[in-house]
Short mmCIF file of C-alpha atoms in Angstrom, two decimals:
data_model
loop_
_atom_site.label_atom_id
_atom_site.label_comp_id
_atom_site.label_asym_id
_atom_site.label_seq_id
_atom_site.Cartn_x
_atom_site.Cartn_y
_atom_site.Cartn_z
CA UNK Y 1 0.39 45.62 -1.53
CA UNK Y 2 -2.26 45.03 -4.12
CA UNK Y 3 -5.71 44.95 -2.02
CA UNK Y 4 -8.48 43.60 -3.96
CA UNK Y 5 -12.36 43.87 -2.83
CA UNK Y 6 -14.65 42.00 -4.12
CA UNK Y 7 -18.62 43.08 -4.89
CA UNK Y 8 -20.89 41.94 -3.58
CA UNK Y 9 -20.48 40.20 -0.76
CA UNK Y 10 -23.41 37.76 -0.76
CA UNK Y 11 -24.91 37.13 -4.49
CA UNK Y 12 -28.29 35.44 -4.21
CA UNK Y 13 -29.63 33.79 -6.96
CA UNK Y 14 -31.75 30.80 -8.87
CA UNK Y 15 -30.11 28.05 -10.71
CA UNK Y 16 -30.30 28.98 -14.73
CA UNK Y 17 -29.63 32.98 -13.87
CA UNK Y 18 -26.71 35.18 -14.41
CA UNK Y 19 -24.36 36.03 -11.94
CA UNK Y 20 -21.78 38.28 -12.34
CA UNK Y 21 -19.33 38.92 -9.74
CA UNK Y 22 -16.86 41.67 -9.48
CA UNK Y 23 -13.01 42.16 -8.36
CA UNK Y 24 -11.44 45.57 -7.89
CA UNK Y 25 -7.82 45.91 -7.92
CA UNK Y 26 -5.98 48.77 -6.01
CA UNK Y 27 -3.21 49.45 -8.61
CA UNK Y 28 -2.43 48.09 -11.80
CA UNK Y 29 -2.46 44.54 -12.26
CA UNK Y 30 0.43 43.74 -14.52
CA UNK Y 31 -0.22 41.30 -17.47
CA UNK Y 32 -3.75 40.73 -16.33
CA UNK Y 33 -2.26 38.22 -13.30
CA UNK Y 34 -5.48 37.72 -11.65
CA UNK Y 35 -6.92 34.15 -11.23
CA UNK Y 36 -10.58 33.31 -10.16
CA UNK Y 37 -11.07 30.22 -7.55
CA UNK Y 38 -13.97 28.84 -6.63
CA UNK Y 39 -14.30 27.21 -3.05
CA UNK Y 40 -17.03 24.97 -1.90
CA UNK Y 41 -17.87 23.94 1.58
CA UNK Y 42 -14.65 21.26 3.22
CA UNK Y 43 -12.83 21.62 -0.29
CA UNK Y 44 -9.60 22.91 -1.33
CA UNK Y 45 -10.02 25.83 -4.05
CA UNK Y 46 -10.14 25.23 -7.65
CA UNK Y 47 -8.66 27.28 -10.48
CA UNK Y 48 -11.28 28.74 -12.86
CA UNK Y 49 -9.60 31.49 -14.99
CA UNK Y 50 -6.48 32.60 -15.04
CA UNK Y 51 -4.95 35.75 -16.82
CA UNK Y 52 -8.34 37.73 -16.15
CA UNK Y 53 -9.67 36.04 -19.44
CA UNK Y 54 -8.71 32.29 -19.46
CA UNK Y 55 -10.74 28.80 -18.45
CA UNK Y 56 -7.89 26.81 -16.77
CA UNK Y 57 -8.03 22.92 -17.70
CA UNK Y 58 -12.37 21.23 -18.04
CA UNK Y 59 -13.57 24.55 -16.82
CA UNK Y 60 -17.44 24.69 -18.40
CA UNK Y 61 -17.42 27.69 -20.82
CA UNK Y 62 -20.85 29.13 -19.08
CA UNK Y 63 -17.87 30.44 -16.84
CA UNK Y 64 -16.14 33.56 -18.19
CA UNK Y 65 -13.95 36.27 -17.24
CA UNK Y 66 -13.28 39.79 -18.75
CA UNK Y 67 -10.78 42.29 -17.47
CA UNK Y 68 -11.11 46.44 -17.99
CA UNK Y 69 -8.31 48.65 -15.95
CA UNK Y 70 -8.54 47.83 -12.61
CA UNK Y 71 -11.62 45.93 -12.76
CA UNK Y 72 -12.16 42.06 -13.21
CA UNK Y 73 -15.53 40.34 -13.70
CA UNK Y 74 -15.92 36.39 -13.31
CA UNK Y 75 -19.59 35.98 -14.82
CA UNK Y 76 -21.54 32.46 -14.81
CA UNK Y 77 -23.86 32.44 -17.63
CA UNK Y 78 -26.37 29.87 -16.46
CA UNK Y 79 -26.06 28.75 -13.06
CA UNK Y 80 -26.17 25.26 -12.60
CA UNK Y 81 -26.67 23.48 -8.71
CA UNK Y 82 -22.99 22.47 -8.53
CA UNK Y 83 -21.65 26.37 -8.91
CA UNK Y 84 -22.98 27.68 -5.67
CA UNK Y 85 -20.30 27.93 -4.18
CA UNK Y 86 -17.93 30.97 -2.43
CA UNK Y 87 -15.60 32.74 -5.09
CA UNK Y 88 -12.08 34.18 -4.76
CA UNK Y 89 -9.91 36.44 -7.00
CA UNK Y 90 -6.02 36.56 -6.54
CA UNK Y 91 -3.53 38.47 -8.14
CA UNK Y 92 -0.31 36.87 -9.03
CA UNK Y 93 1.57 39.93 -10.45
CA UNK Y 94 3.37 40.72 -7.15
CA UNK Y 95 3.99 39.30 -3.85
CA UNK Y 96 2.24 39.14 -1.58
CA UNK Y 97 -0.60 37.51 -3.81
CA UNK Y 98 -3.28 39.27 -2.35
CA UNK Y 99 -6.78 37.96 -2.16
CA UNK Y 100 -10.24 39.44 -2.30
CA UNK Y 101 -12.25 38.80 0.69
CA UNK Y 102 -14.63 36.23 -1.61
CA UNK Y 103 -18.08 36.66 -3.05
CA UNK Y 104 -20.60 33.85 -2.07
CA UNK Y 105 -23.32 32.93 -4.32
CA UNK Y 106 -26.07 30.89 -2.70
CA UNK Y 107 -29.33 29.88 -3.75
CA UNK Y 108 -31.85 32.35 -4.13
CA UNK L 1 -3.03 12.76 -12.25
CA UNK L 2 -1.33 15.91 -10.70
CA UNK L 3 -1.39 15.48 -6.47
CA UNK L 4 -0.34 17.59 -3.34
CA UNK L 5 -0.84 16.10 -0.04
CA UNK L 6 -0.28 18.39 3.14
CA UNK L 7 0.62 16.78 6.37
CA UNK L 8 1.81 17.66 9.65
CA UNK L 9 -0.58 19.90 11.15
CA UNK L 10 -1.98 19.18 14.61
CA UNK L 11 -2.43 21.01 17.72
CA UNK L 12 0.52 23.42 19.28
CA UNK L 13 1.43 25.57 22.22
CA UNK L 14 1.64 29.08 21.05
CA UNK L 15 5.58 30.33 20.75
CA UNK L 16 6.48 26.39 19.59
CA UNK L 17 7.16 25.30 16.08
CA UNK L 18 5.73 23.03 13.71
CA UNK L 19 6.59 21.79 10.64
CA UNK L 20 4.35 21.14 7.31
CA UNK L 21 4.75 18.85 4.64
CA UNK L 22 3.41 19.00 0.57
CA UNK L 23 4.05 15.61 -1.02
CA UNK L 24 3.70 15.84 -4.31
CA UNK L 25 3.39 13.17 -6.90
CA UNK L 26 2.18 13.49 -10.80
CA UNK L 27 4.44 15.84 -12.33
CA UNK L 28 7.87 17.38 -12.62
CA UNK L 29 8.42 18.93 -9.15
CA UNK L 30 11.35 20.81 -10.13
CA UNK L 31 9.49 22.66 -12.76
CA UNK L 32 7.40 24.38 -10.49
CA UNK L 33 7.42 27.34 -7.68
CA UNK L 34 5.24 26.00 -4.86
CA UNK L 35 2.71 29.33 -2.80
CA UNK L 36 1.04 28.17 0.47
CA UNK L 37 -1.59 29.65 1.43
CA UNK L 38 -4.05 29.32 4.69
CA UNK L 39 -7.64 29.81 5.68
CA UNK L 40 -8.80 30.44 9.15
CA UNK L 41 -12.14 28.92 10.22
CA UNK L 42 -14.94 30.31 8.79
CA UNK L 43 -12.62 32.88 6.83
CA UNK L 44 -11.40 33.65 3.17
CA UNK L 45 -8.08 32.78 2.11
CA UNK L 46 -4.47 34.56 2.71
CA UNK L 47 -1.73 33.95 0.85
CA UNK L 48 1.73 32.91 3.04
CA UNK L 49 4.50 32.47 0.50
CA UNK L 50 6.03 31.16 -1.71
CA UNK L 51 9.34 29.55 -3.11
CA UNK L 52 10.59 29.59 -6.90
CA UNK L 53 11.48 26.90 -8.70
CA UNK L 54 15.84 26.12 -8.44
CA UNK L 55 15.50 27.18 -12.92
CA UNK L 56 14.67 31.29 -10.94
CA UNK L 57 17.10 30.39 -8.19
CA UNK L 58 14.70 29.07 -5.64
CA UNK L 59 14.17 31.45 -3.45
CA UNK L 60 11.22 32.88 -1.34
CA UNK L 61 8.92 35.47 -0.51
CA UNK L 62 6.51 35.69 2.56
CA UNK L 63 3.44 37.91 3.72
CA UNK L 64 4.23 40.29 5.94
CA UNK L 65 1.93 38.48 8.83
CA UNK L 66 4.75 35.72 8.71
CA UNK L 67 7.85 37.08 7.73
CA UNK L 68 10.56 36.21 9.89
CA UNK L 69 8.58 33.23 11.35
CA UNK L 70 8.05 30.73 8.55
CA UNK L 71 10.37 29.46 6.28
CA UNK L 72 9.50 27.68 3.01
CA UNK L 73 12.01 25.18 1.67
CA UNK L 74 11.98 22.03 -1.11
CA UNK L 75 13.70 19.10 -1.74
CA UNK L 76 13.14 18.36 -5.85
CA UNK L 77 14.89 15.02 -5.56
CA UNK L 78 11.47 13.72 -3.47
CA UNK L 79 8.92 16.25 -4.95
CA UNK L 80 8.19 17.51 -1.54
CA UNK L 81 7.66 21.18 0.03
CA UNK L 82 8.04 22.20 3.44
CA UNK L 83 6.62 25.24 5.56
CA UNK L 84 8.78 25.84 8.65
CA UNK L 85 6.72 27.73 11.27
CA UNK L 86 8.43 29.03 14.99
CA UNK L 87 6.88 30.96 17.25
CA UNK L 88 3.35 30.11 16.32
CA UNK L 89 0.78 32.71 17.48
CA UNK L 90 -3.19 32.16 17.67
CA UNK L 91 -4.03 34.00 14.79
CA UNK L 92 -2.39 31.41 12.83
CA UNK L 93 -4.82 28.90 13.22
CA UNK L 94 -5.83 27.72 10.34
CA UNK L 95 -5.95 24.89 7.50
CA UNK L 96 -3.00 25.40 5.39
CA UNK L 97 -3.11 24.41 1.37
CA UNK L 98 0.00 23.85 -0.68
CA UNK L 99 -0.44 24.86 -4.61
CA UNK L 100 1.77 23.76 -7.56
CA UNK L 101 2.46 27.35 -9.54
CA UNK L 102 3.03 27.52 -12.82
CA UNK L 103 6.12 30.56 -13.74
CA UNK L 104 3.75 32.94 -14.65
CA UNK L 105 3.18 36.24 -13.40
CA UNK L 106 5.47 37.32 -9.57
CA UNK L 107 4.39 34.44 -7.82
CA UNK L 108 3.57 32.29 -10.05
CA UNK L 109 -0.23 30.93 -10.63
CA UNK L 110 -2.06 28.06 -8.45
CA UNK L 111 -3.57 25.37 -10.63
CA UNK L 112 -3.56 22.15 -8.62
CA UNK L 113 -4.75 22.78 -4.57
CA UNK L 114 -3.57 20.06 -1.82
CA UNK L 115 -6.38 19.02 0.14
CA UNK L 116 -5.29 21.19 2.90
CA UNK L 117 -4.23 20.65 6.75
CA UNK L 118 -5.35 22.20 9.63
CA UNK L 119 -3.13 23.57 11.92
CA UNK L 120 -4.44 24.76 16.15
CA UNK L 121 -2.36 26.75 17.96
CA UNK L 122 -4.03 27.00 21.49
CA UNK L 123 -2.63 26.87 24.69
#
């Protein structure tokens, strides 16, 4: 099983600031199959990137995501009020699709 | 416009069965594998399983935490998946979300969520 931990747990910051968020893989992820998801309060999750690198479908390009061995970063260039908000990364390369454990960025 | 609508969940003894429902509408069911995946209260999300789509011979894979217990299935001629669950344990609590997955990667990738449904097992 491919166990993914996300850093850090708790990101604290004010809209318009950076926020990069981090995803360490176990093992190899082949093909880059890791997804980002973002989750807010009473909602389903919603696809951000896919393939480490990707915006999935109207996904605002101040979201971005980069990939380097074993490490994935999602990072939010500005932050506006609507992306605070708990974030998940999954990898889709073999079952079971693991999940990190989420990163939750909340106003600072 | 791409939907998935979970039904079915409810309160339950633990050691019955239930049985969950992912209507979907918007697209070309068959095309598609189909992951579930659940979130206990106040927790992060764990994937459950998943079943191909009939084109990779339709068949399924399960978390560990389930195997044995839940059974995925699909009917393409009504666009609808099903998650079988017997003898339903308290740590299974939880809202359970349907995703359409695209044939990429093992397990294929989540793009469109259901709304999710929330399933009790208490006694």
């Amino acid at each position: 099983e491919i166990v993914l931990t996300q850093s850090p747990d708790t990101l604290s910051l004010s809209p318009g600031e950076r926020a990069t968020l981090s995803c360490r893989a176990s093992q190899t992820v082949a093909s880059n199959c890791l997804a980002w998801f973002q989750q807010k309060p009473g909602q389903a999750p919603r696809l951000l990137i896919y393939g480490a690198s990707n915006r999935a479908t109207d996904i605002p390009d101040r979201f971005s995501g980069s990939a380097s061995g074993t490490d994935f970063t999602l990072t939010i260039s500005r932050l506006e009020p609507e992306d605070f908000a708990v974030y998940y990364c999954q990898q889709y390369s073999k079952s079971p699709g693991t999940f990190g454990q989420g990163t939750k960025v909340e106003i600072k | 416009e791409v939907q998935l609508v979970e039904s079915g969940g409810g309160l339950v003894q633990p050691g019955r069965s239930l049985r969950l429902s992912c209507t979907t509408s918007g697209f070309t069911f068959g095309d598609y594998a189909v992951n579930w995946v659940r979130q206990a209260p106040g927790q992060g999300l764990e994937w459950v399983g998943f079943i191909r789509y009939k084109g990779y011979g339709g068949t399924t894979e399960y978390a560990a935490s389930v195997e044995g217990r839940f059974t995925i299935s699909r009917d393409d001629s009504k666009g609808i998946a099903d998650l079988q669950m017997n003898s339903l344990k308290t740590e299974d609590t939880a809202v359970y979300y349907c995703g359409r997955a695209r044939n990429y990667g093992h397990i294929g990738l989540i793009d469109y969520w259901g709304q999710g449904t929330l399933v009790t097992v208490s006694s």
